[in-house]
Short mmCIF file of C-alpha atoms and ligand atoms in Angstrom, two decimals:
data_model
loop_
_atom_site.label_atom_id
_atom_site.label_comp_id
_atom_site.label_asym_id
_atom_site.label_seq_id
_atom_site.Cartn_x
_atom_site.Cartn_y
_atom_site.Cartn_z
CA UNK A 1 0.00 0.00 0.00
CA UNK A 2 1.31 3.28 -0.84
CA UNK A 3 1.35 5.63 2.39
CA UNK A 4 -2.06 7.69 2.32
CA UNK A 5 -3.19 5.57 0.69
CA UNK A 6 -6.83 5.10 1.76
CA UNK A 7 -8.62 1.77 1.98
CA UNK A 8 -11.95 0.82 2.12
CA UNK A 9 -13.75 -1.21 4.23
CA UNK A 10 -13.63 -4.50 2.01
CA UNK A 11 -9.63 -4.22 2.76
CA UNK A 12 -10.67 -4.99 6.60
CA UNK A 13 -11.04 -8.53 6.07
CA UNK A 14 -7.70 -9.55 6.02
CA UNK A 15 -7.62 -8.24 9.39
CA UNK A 16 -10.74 -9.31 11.40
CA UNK A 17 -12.37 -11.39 8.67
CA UNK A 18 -15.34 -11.54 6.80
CA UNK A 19 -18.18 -12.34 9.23
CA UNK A 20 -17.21 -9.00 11.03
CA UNK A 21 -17.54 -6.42 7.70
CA UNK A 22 -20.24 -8.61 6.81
CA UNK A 23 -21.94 -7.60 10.10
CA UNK A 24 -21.32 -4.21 9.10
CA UNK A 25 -23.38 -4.01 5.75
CA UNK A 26 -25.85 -5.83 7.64
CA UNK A 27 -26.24 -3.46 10.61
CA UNK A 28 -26.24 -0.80 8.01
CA UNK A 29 -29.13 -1.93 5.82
CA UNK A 30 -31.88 -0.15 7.44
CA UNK A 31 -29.95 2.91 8.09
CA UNK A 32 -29.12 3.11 4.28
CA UNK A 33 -29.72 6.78 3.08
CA UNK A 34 -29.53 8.24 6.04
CA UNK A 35 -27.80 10.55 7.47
CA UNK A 36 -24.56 10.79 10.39
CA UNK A 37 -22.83 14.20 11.64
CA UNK A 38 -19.89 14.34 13.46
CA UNK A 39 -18.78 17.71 15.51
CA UNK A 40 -15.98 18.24 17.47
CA UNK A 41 -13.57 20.86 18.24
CA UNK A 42 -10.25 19.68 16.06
CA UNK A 43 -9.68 18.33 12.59
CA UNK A 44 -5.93 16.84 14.09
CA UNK A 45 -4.09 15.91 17.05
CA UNK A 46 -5.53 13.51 19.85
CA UNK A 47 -7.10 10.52 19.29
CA UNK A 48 -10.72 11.50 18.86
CA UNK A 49 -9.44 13.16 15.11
CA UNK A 50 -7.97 10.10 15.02
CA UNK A 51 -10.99 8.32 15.13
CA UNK A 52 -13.23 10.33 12.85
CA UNK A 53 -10.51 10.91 10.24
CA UNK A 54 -11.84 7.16 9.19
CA UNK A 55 -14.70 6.49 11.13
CA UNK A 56 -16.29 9.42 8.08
CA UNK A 57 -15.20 7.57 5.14
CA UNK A 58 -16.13 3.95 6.54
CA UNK A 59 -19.71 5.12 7.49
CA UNK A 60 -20.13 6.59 3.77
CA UNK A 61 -19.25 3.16 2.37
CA UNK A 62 -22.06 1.75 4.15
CA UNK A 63 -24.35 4.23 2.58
CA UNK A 64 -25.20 6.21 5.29
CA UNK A 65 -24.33 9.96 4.68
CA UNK A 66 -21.84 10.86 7.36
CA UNK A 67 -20.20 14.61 7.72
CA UNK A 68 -17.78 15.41 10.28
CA UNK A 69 -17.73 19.28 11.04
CA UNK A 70 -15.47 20.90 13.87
CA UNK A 71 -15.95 24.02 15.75
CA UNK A 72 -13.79 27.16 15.50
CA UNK A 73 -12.66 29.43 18.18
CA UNK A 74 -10.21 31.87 19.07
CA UNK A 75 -7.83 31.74 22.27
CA UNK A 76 -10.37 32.86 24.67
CA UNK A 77 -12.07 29.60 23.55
CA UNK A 78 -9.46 26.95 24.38
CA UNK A 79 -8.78 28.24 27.43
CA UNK A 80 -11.89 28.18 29.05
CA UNK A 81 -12.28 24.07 27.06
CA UNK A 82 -9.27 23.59 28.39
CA UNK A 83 -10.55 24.60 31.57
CA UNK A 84 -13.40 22.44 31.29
CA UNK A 85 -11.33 19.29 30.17
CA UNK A 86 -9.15 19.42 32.94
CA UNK A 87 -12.37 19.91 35.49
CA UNK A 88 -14.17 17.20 34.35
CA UNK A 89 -11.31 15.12 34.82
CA UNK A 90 -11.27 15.67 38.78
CA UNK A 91 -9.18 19.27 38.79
CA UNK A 92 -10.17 21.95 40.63
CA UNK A 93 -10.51 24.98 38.55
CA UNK A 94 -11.36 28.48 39.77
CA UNK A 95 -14.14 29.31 36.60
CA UNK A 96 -15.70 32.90 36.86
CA UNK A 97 -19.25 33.62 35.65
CA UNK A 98 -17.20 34.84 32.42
CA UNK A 99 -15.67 32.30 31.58
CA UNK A 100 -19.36 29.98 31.37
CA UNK A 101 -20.49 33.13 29.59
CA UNK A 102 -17.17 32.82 27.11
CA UNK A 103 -18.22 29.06 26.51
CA UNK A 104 -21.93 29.64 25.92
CA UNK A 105 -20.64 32.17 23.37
CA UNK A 106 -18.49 30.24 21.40
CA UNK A 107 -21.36 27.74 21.35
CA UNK A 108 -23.31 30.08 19.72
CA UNK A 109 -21.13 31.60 16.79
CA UNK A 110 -20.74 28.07 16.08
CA UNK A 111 -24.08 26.88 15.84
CA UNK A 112 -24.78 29.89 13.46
CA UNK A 113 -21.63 28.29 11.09
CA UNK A 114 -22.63 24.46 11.72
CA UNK A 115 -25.30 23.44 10.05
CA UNK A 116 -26.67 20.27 12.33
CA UNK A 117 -28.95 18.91 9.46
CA UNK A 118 -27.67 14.50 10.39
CA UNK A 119 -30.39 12.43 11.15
CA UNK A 120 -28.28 11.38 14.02
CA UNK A 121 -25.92 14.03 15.51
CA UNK A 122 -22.89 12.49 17.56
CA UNK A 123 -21.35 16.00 19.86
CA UNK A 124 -17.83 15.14 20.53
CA UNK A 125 -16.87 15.98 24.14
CA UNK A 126 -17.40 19.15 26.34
CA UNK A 127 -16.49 21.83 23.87
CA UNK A 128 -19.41 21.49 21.55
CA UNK A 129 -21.78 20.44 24.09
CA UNK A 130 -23.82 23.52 23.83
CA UNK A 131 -24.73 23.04 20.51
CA UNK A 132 -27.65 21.31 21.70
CA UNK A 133 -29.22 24.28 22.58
CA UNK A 134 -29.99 24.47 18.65
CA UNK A 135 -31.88 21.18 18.63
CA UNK A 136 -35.13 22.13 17.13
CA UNK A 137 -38.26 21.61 19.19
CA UNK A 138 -40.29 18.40 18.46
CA UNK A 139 -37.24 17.28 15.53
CA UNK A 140 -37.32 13.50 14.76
CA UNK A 141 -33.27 13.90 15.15
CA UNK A 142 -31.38 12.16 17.54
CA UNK A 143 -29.02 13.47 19.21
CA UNK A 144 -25.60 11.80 21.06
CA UNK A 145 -23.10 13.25 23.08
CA UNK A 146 -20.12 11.09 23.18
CA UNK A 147 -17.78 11.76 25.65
CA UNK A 148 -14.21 10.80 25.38
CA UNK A 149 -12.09 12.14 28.31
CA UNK A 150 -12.56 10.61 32.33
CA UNK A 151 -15.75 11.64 33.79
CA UNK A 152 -15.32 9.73 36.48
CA UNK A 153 -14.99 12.19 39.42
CA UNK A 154 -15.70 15.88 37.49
CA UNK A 155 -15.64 18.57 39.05
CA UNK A 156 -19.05 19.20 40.55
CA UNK A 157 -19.13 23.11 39.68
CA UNK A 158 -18.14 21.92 36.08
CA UNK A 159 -20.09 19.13 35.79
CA UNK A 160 -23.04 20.66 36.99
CA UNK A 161 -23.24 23.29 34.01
CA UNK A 162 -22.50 21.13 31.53
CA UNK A 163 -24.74 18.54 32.32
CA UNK A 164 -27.84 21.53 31.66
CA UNK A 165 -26.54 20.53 28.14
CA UNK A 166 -26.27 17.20 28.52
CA UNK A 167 -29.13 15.95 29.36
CA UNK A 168 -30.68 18.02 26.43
CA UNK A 169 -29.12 15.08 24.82
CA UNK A 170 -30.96 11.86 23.65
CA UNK A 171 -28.23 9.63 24.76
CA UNK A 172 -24.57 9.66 26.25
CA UNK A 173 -21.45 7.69 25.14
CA UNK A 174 -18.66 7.15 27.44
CA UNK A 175 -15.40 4.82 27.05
CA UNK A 176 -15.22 3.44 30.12
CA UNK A 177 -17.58 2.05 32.71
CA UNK A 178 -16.10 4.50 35.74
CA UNK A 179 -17.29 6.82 33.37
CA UNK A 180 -21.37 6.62 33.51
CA UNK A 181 -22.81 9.37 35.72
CA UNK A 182 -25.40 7.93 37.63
CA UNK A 183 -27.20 10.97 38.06
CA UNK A 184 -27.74 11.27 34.03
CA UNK A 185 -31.23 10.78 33.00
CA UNK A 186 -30.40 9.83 29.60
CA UNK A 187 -29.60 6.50 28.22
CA UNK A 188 -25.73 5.71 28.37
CA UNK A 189 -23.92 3.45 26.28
CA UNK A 190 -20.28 2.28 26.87
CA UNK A 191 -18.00 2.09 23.80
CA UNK A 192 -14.45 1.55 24.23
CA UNK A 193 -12.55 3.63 21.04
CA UNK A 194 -10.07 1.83 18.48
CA UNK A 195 -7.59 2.20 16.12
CA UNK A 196 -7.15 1.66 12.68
CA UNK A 197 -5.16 -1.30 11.25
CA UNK A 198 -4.40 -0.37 8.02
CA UNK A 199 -3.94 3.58 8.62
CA UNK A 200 -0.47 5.02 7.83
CA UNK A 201 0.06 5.14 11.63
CA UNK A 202 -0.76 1.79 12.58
CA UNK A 203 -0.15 -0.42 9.05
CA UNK A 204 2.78 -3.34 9.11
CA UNK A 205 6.26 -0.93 8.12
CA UNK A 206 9.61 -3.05 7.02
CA UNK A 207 12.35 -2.86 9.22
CA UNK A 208 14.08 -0.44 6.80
CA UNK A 209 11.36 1.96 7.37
CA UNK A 210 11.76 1.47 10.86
CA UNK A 211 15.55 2.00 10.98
CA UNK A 212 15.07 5.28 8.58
CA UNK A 213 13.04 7.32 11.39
CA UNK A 214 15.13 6.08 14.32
CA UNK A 215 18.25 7.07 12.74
CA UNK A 216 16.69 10.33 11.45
CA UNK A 217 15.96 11.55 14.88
CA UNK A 218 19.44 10.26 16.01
CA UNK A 219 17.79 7.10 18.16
CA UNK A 220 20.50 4.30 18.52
CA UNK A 221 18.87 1.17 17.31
CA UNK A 222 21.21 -1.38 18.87
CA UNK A 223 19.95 0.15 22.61
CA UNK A 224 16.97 -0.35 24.45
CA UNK A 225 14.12 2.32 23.18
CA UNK A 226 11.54 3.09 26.12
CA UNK A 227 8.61 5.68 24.35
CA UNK A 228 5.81 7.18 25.42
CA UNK A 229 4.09 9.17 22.59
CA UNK A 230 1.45 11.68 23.88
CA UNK A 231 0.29 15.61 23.46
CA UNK A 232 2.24 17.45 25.86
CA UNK A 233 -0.27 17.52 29.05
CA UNK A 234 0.19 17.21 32.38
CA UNK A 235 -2.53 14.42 32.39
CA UNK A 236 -0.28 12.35 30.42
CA UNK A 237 2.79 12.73 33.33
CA UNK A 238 6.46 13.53 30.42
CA UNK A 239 7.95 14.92 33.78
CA UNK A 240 6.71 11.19 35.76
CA UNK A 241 8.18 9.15 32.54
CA UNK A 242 11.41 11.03 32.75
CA UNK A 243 11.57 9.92 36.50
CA UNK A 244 11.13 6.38 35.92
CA UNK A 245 13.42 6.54 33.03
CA UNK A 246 16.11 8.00 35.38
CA UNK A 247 15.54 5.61 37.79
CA UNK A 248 15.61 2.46 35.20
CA UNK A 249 19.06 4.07 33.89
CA UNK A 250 20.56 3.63 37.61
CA UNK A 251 20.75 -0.19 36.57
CA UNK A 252 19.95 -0.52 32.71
CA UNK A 253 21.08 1.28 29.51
CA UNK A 254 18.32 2.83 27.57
CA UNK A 255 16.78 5.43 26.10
CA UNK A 256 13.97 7.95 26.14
CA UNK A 257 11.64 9.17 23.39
CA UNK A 258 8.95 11.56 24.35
CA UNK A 259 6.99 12.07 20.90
CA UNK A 260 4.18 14.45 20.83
CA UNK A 261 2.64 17.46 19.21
CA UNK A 262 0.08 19.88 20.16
CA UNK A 263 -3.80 19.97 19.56
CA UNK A 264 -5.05 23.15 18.11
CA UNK A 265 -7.35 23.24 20.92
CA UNK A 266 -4.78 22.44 23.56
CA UNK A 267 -3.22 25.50 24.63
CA UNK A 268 -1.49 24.36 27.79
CA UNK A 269 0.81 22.04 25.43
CA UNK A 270 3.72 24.78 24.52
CA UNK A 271 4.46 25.61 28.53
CA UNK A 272 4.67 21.60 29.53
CA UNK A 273 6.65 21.07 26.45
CA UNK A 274 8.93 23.88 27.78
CA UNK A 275 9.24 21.80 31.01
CA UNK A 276 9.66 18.67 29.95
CA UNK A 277 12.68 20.57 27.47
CA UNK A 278 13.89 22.04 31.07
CA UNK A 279 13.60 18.48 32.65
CA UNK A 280 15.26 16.71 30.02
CA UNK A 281 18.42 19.17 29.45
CA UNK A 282 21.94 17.26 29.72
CA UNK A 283 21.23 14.03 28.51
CA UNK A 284 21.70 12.91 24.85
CA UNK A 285 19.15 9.76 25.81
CA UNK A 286 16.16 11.70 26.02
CA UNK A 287 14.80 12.48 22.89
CA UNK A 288 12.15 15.10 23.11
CA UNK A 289 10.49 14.98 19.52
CA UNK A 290 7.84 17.51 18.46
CA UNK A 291 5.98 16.41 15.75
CA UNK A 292 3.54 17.86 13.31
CA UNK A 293 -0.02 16.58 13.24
CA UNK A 294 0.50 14.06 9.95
CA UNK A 295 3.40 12.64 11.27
CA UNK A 296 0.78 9.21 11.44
CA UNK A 297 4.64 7.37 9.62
CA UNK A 298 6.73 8.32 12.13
CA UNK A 299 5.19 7.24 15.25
CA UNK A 300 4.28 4.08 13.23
CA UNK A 301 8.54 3.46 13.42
CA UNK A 302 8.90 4.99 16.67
CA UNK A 303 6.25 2.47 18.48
CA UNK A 304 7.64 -0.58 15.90
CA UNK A 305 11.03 0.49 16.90
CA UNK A 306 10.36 0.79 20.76
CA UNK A 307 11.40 -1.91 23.39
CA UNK A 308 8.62 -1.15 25.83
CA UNK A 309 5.81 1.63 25.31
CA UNK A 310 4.87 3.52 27.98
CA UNK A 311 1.25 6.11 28.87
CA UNK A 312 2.20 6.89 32.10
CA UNK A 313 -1.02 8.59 32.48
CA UNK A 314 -2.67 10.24 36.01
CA UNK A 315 -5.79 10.73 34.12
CA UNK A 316 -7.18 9.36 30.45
CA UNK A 317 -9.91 9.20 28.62
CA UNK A 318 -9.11 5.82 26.85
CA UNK A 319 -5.41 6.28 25.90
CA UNK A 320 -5.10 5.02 22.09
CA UNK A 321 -1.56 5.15 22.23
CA UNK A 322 -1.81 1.77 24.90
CA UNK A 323 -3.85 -0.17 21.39
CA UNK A 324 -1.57 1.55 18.69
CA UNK A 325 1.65 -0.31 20.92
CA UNK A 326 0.01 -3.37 21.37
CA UNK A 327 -1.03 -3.88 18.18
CA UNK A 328 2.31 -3.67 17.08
CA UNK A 329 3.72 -6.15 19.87
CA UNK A 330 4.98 -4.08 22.55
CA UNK A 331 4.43 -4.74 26.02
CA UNK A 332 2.82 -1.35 27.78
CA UNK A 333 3.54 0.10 31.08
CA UNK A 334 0.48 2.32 31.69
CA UNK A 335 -0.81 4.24 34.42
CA UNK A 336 -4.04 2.55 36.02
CA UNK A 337 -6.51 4.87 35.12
CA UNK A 338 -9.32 5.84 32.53
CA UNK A 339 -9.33 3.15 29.85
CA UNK A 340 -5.93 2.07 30.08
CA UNK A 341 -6.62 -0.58 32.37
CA UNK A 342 -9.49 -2.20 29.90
CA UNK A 343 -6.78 -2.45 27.77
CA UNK A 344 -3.69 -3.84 29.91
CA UNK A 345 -4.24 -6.73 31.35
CA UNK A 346 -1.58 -6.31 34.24
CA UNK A 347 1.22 -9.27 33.77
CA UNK A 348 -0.69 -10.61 30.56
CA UNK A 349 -0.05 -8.34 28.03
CA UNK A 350 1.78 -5.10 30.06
CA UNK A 351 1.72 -3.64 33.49
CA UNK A 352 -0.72 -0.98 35.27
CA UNK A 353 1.54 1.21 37.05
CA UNK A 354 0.39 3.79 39.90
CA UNK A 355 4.01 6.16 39.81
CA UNK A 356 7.30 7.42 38.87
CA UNK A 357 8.64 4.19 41.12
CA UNK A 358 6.12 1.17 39.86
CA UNK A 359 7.12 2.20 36.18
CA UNK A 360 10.69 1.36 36.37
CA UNK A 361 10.37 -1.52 38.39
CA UNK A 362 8.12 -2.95 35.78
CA UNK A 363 10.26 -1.27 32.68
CA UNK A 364 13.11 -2.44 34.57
CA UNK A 365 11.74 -5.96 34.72
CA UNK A 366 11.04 -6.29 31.02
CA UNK A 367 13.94 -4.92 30.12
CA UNK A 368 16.03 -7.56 31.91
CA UNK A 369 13.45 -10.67 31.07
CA UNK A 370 13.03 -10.17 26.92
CA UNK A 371 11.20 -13.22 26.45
CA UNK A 372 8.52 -12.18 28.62
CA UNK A 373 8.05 -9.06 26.81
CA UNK A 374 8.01 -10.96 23.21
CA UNK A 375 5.10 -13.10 24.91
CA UNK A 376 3.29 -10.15 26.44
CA UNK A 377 3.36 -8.54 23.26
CA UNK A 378 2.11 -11.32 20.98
CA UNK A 379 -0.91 -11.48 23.43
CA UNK A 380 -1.51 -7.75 23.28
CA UNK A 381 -1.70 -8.34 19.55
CA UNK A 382 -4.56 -10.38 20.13
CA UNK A 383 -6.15 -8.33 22.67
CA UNK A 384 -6.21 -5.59 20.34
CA UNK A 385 -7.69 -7.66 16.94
CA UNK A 386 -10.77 -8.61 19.61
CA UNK A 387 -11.30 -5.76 21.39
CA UNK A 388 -10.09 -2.13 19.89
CA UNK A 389 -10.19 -2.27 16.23
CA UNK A 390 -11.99 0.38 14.41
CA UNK A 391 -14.28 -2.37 12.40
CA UNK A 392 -15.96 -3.17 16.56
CA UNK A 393 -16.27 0.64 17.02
CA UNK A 394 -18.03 1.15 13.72
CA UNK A 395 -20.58 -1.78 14.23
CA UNK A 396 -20.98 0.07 18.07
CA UNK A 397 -21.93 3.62 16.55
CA UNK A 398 -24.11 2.01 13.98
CA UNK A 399 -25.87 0.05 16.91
CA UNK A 400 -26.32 3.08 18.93
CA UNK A 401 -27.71 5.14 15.66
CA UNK A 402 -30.36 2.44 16.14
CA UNK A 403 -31.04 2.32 19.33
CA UNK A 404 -31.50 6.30 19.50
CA UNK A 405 -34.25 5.75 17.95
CA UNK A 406 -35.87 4.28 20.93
CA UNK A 407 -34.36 6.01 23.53
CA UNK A 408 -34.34 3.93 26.68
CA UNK A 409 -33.10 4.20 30.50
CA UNK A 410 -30.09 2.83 31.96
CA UNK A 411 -26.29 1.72 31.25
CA UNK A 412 -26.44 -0.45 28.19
CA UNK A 413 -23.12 -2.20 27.65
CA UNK A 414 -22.71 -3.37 24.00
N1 UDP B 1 -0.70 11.47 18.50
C1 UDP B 1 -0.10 11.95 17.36
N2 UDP B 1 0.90 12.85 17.48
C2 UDP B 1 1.33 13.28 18.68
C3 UDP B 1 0.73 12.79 19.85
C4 UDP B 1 -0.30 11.89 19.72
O1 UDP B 1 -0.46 11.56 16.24
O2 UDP B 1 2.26 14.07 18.71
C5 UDP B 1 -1.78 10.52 18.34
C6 UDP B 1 -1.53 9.19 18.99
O3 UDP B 1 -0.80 8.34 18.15
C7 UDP B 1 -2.96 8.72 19.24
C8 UDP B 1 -3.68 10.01 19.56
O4 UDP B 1 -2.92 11.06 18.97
O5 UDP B 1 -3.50 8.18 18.08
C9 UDP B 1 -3.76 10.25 21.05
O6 UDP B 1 -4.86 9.59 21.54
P1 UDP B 1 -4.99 9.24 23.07
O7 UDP B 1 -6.33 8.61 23.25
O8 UDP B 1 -3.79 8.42 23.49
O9 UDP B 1 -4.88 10.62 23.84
P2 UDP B 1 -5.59 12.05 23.66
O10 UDP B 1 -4.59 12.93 22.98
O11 UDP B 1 -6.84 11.86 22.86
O12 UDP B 1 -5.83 12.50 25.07
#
């Protein structure tokens, strides 16, 4: 396959055969013709553009119209989101009455730009979540939020004005069970996320291509590679990784790669990149690589190339970076929280980690016992071809276009 290449779903059978796609034109069938919008606040960077970069074209295959739109802002914007994102994951965050007002506002220019015409509208996360107030009275659309980042101790200030918009809603998605807000009177579905097989970042590379990148951001093959690849955000803990790293290099030689880039609607991620720069001065191993949005290729390598993957996280949504390294046999060290831990199975296919300390024992472990980590990575291969492929995620938003229609109570687990 030529790189950017794009494949359609047919090409998925190779991967998870043909009673799964064939489930997929079937689900499809009585959805044919109609229509699917997407809206969420960035076209790149993070894994829900990750997502809906394919999710679009897959869905169109089956015949059902599907749009994916994304909301504009200006700095004012993202840093009141931002403020959001990091409240509903647990922080406390001092919000004035101006900066709600600052939200509803950006709402608002947006829903005079976005045209919410889908027969079934899925609202990415917190930042659009006002767009609901647009939902026409008495409409026979349905209308989802799906929420991608850890709900599962908001902030109750934070989670108490956003929910006014979210139970506007029809239904709620959420990734991980912790997630599901029991005081939500709308139906809640869990769907884990996934990645994409044959996409440029997760497709088989040769070990020429592999070799290329390492040696083009000066990485020393022939050495241990430890990587975690993530936006630079405190959530995702560079300083914590650089810790354990230190710690494992007391004993073991090795190497760091932090890869990341920035979201456009992440504008905390230049002053953490700035201290994990600071943290990192002195010492050739650590490899601090900021990368542009497309660089789907080179973190492909990186991950191929790495020893053991890390997502040290303290918070996460799901963490796709945990699927993209175990689909490519690496053993994961992950931080137990969010959806990482539906994804390592600790001592099976990685370890769940709770700090700086845990990680290197584990990283130190694997690094001395290289069999073990071949083994756990051959059964993280598997765990990801079940469970977090984007084929299952498709079939689980086609599902829950259905079952909109008939909006019910309760936590349904598909
Ligand atoms: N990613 C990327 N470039 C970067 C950092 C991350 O392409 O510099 C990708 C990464 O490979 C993964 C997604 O962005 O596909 C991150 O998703 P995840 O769920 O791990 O975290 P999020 O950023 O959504 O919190």
């Amino acid at each position: 396959m030529m790189q950017g290449e794009k494949l359609g779903l047919d090409s998925y059978r190779q991967v998870v055969g043909d009673r799964v796609v064939g489930e997929l034109y079937r689900l499809a069938d009585r959805l044919r013709g109609s229509s699917v919008q997407h809206v969420n606040s960035t076209r790149a960077g993070g894994g829900v553009a990750e997502i809906l970069e394919r999710l679009t074209p897959l869905t169109n295959e089956l015949e059902i119209r599907a749009h994916w739109d994304v909301i504009e802002g200006e700095d004012e914007f993202w840093r009141v989101t931002k403020m959001f994102h990091n409240a509903i994951q647990g922080d406390e965050v001092d919000f004035t009455s101006a900066d709600f007002d600052t939200y509803i506002k950006w709402n608002r220019l947006n829903s005079q730009k976005i045209d919410l015409f889908g027969d079934c509208v899925f609202i990415h996360d917190p930042q659009p979540a006002a767009l609901i107030e647009r939902r026409k009275p008495g409409t026979r659309q349905r209308f989802v939020w799906r929420c991608h980042i850890d709900a599962s101790t908001p902030m109750p200030r934070a989670w108490r004005f956003l929910e006014q918009f979210v139970r506007r809603f029809d239904a709620s998605i959420f990734s991980a069970p912790q997630f599901a807000q029991s005081q939500l009177r709308i139906p809640q579905f869990l769907i884990a996320p996934s990645i994409d097989p044959l996409s440029p970042k997760n497709r088989p590379l040769s070990a020429d291509q592999v070799e290329s990148v390492l040696e083009r951001f000066h990485v020393d093959r022939r050495r241990p590679i430890l990587l975690q690849v993530s936006r630079f955000d405190r959530f995702k803990d560079p300083i914590g990784v650089i810790r354990a790293y230190r710690m494992v290099k007391e004993t073991n030689d090795c190497q760091l790669v932090l890869a990341g880039g920035s979201a456009t609607d992440d504008p905390d991620g230049a002053a953490v990149l700035v201290e994990v720069q600071e943290e990192a001065v002195g010492d050739p191993d650590i490899h601090v690589l900021v990368l542009p949005p497309d660089a789907h290729f080179e973190i492909n390598a990186l991950q191929r190339g790495a020893s053991i993957v890390l997502q040290k996280s303290l918070r996460e949504g799901f963490g796709l970076t945990v699927s993209e390294a175990l689909w490519k046999g690496k053993p994961v060290v992950g931080g137990a929280t969010g959806g990482i831990p539906l994804q390592i199975l600790d001592g099976v296919n990685g370890y769940l980690v709770y700090s700086p300390e845990g990680a290197a024992f584990r990283i130190r472990y694997l690094l001395n016992h290289p069999e073990v980590a071949s083994e756990m990575g051959r059964r993280g291969v598997e765990m990801v071809r079940q469970n977090f492929l984007l084929t299952r995620n498709l079939r689980e938003y086609l599902m829950v276009i259905h079952a909109a229609q008939e909006p019910r109570r309760g936590i349904i687990e598909l």
